Amino acid sequence: MTTPTTTTTDKPATTEPSSWLRSHSELGVGLILLILGVLVLTDALTMSVDIAARGPVGPRTVPIVVGAGLLVVAVLLAVDVLRGGRGESEAGEDVDLSEPSDWRTVLLLAGVFLGFAVLIGPLGFPISGALLFWGAAYALGSRHLHRDPLIAAVLALVTYVVFNNLLGVPLPGGPLMGVL
């Protein structure tokens, strides 16, 4: 009488460094997050701040919180990967990859952003921002030629007022500087 032998087909133990790195590739993302966190914290902590000019929450607060958050996420990701966690493969979007890229839209958006960068100095944010919002809407397919400029103008003015008046971030006003 023979006894049946069982064989296991578990993963073979490989000692090749390339296979270990390939199976733990998410550690690269953790390393990038760690480096970014250290850079953000270093910049925040070496920032010169006049103690009398700042309020209870100074300009260092948000970078310190973001840098610390990056470090925590980097450590948690590394621990998860080393314990065998794997990211789920992306299910994908409803995109047909056999279709060619829409270079017209990409070039229109690039032109709109370049135009905004050139026009913000002489025209100010409200006008160049309205052109940016309107041009981006047009490039992305909106063809409401009466409604879109109005929405773009309102968005640009609200953005200007919020940043300039409420947050204290000066944006160039251009010819509208005295009006707004």
C-alpha positions as MATLAB code, in Angstrom:
seq = 'MTTPTTTTTDKPATTEPSSWLRSHSELGVGLILLILGVLVLTDALTMSVDIAARGPVGPRTVPIVVGAGLLVVAVLLAVDVLRGGRGESEAGEDVDLSEPSDWRTVLLLAGVFLGFAVLIGPLGFPISGALLFWGAAYALGSRHLHRDPLIAAVLALVTYVVFNNLLGVPLPGGPLMGVL';
ca = [
       0.000    0.000    0.000;
       1.380    3.359   -0.971;
       0.725    6.556    0.830;
      -0.360    9.426   -1.309;
       2.018   12.314   -1.302;
       0.749   15.839   -1.371;
       2.608   18.617   -3.016;
       2.019   22.225   -2.323;
       2.154   24.732   -5.091;
       2.812   27.765   -2.999;
       4.839   30.593   -4.388;
       8.420   29.518   -4.845;
      10.822   31.202   -2.518;
      12.903   33.380   -4.752;
      15.861   35.271   -3.545;
      16.184   37.488   -6.574;
      16.110   41.147   -5.555;
      14.302   42.161   -8.733;
      11.348   39.877   -8.033;
      11.102   41.142   -4.434;
      11.196   44.754   -5.624;
       8.623   44.022   -8.315;
       6.240   42.497   -5.789;
       6.746   45.423   -3.408;
       6.726   48.242   -5.954;
       4.319   50.329   -3.866;
       7.258   51.009   -1.561;
       8.444   53.439   -4.240;
       5.312   55.523   -3.715;
       5.940   55.437    0.014;
       9.514   56.601   -0.553;
       8.328   59.503   -2.727;
       5.791   60.496   -0.055;
       8.492   60.294    2.607;
      10.845   62.529    0.603;
       8.059   65.046   -0.082;
       7.097   65.086    3.582;
      10.675   65.730    4.669;
      11.037   68.527    2.083;
       7.773   70.189    3.110;
       8.631   69.998    6.807;
      12.164   71.282    6.199;
      10.849   74.253    4.237;
       8.163   74.980    6.822;
      10.498   74.791    9.795;
      13.223   76.925    8.185;
      10.759   79.597    7.032;
      11.535   82.990    8.537;
       8.398   84.431   10.099;
       8.030   87.698   11.947;
       6.421   86.649   15.224;
       4.622   89.996   15.616;
       3.095   89.931   12.126;
       1.436   86.558   12.402;
      -1.812   85.658   14.084;
      -2.650   82.514   16.016;
      -2.268   80.433   12.849;
       0.849   81.434   10.997;
       2.203   80.608    7.562;
       3.962   77.527    8.940;
       0.834   75.781   10.190;
      -0.530   74.289    6.974;
       2.851   73.137    5.607;
       3.658   71.457    8.915;
       0.310   69.653    8.946;
       0.703   68.602    5.297;
       4.316   67.469    5.799;
       3.426   65.463    8.897;
       0.468   63.941    7.038;
       2.747   62.916    4.177;
       5.139   61.231    6.616;
       2.301   59.361    8.358;
       0.843   58.149    5.064;
       4.309   57.070    3.850;
       4.893   55.002    6.990;
       1.394   53.471    6.928;
       1.773   52.568    3.241;
       5.179   50.966    3.827;
       3.859   48.929    6.766;
       0.866   47.775    4.709;
       3.031   46.753    1.743;
       5.525   44.905    3.950;
       2.640   43.020    5.589;
       1.511   41.807    2.170;
      -1.031   44.441    1.231;
      -1.417   45.133   -2.457;
      -3.217   47.965   -4.182;
      -6.243   46.976   -6.197;
      -5.793   47.115   -9.917;
      -7.758   49.938  -11.393;
     -11.034   48.930  -12.963;
     -10.652   51.763  -15.428;
     -12.952   54.435  -16.603;
     -15.411   54.362  -19.398;
     -12.701   55.208  -21.910;
     -12.087   53.528  -25.214;
      -8.311   53.215  -25.364;
      -8.421   52.391  -29.058;
      -9.591   55.951  -29.825;
      -6.891   58.514  -30.562;
      -6.150   61.359  -28.176;
      -8.130   64.569  -28.558;
      -5.215   66.872  -29.326;
      -7.513   69.724  -30.315;
      -8.844   69.962  -26.755;
      -5.382   69.636  -25.254;
      -3.972   72.373  -27.493;
      -6.970   74.666  -26.886;
      -6.564   74.297  -23.115;
      -2.815   74.900  -23.363;
      -3.504   78.038  -25.424;
      -6.070   79.268  -22.909;
      -3.626   78.803  -20.005;
      -0.813   80.467  -21.946;
      -3.120   83.373  -22.835;
      -4.079   83.715  -19.164;
      -0.415   83.827  -18.139;
       0.316   86.532  -20.715;
      -2.811   88.619  -20.041;
      -2.935   88.577  -16.239;
      -0.340   91.375  -15.989;
      -1.873   93.954  -18.320;
      -5.570   93.047  -17.892;
      -5.596   91.902  -14.275;
      -7.168   88.808  -12.783;
     -10.876   89.618  -13.219;
     -10.682   90.020  -17.006;
      -8.003   87.400  -17.710;
      -9.674   85.003  -15.254;
     -13.007   85.404  -17.046;
     -11.270   84.670  -20.342;
      -9.587   81.642  -18.746;
     -12.862   80.203  -17.427;
     -14.722   80.909  -20.662;
     -11.934   79.515  -22.842;
     -11.626   76.369  -20.714;
     -15.375   75.779  -20.890;
     -15.288   76.204  -24.678;
     -12.263   73.913  -25.062;
     -13.991   71.239  -22.990;
     -17.077   71.309  -25.184;
     -19.548   73.872  -23.836;
     -21.211   75.820  -26.630;
     -23.539   78.089  -24.628;
     -22.190   81.324  -26.074;
     -24.539   83.574  -24.086;
     -24.451   81.822  -20.719;
     -20.754   80.818  -20.488;
     -19.255   84.353  -20.582;
     -21.611   85.463  -17.806;
     -20.754   82.475  -15.627;
     -17.039   83.008  -16.339;
     -17.264   86.696  -15.387;
     -19.091   85.905  -12.134;
     -16.577   83.146  -11.258;
     -13.629   85.443  -11.956;
     -15.076   88.316   -9.913;
     -16.024   86.094   -6.980;
     -12.564   84.484   -7.037;
     -10.912   87.917   -7.149;
     -12.978   89.290   -4.265;
     -12.483   86.186   -2.100;
      -8.722   86.088   -2.599;
      -8.073   89.830   -2.613;
     -10.508   91.075    0.025;
     -11.294   88.113    2.286;
      -8.074   86.076    2.267;
      -5.675   88.993    1.831;
      -3.946   87.426   -1.188;
      -3.375   90.305   -3.587;
      -4.274   89.542   -7.184;
      -3.617   92.040   -9.967;
      -6.753   94.066  -10.610;
      -5.693   95.610  -13.901;
      -7.974   98.329  -15.275;
     -10.676   97.308  -12.786;
      -8.453   98.055   -9.782;
     -10.298  101.223   -8.799;
     -13.741   99.745   -9.439;
     -13.324   96.591   -7.358;
];
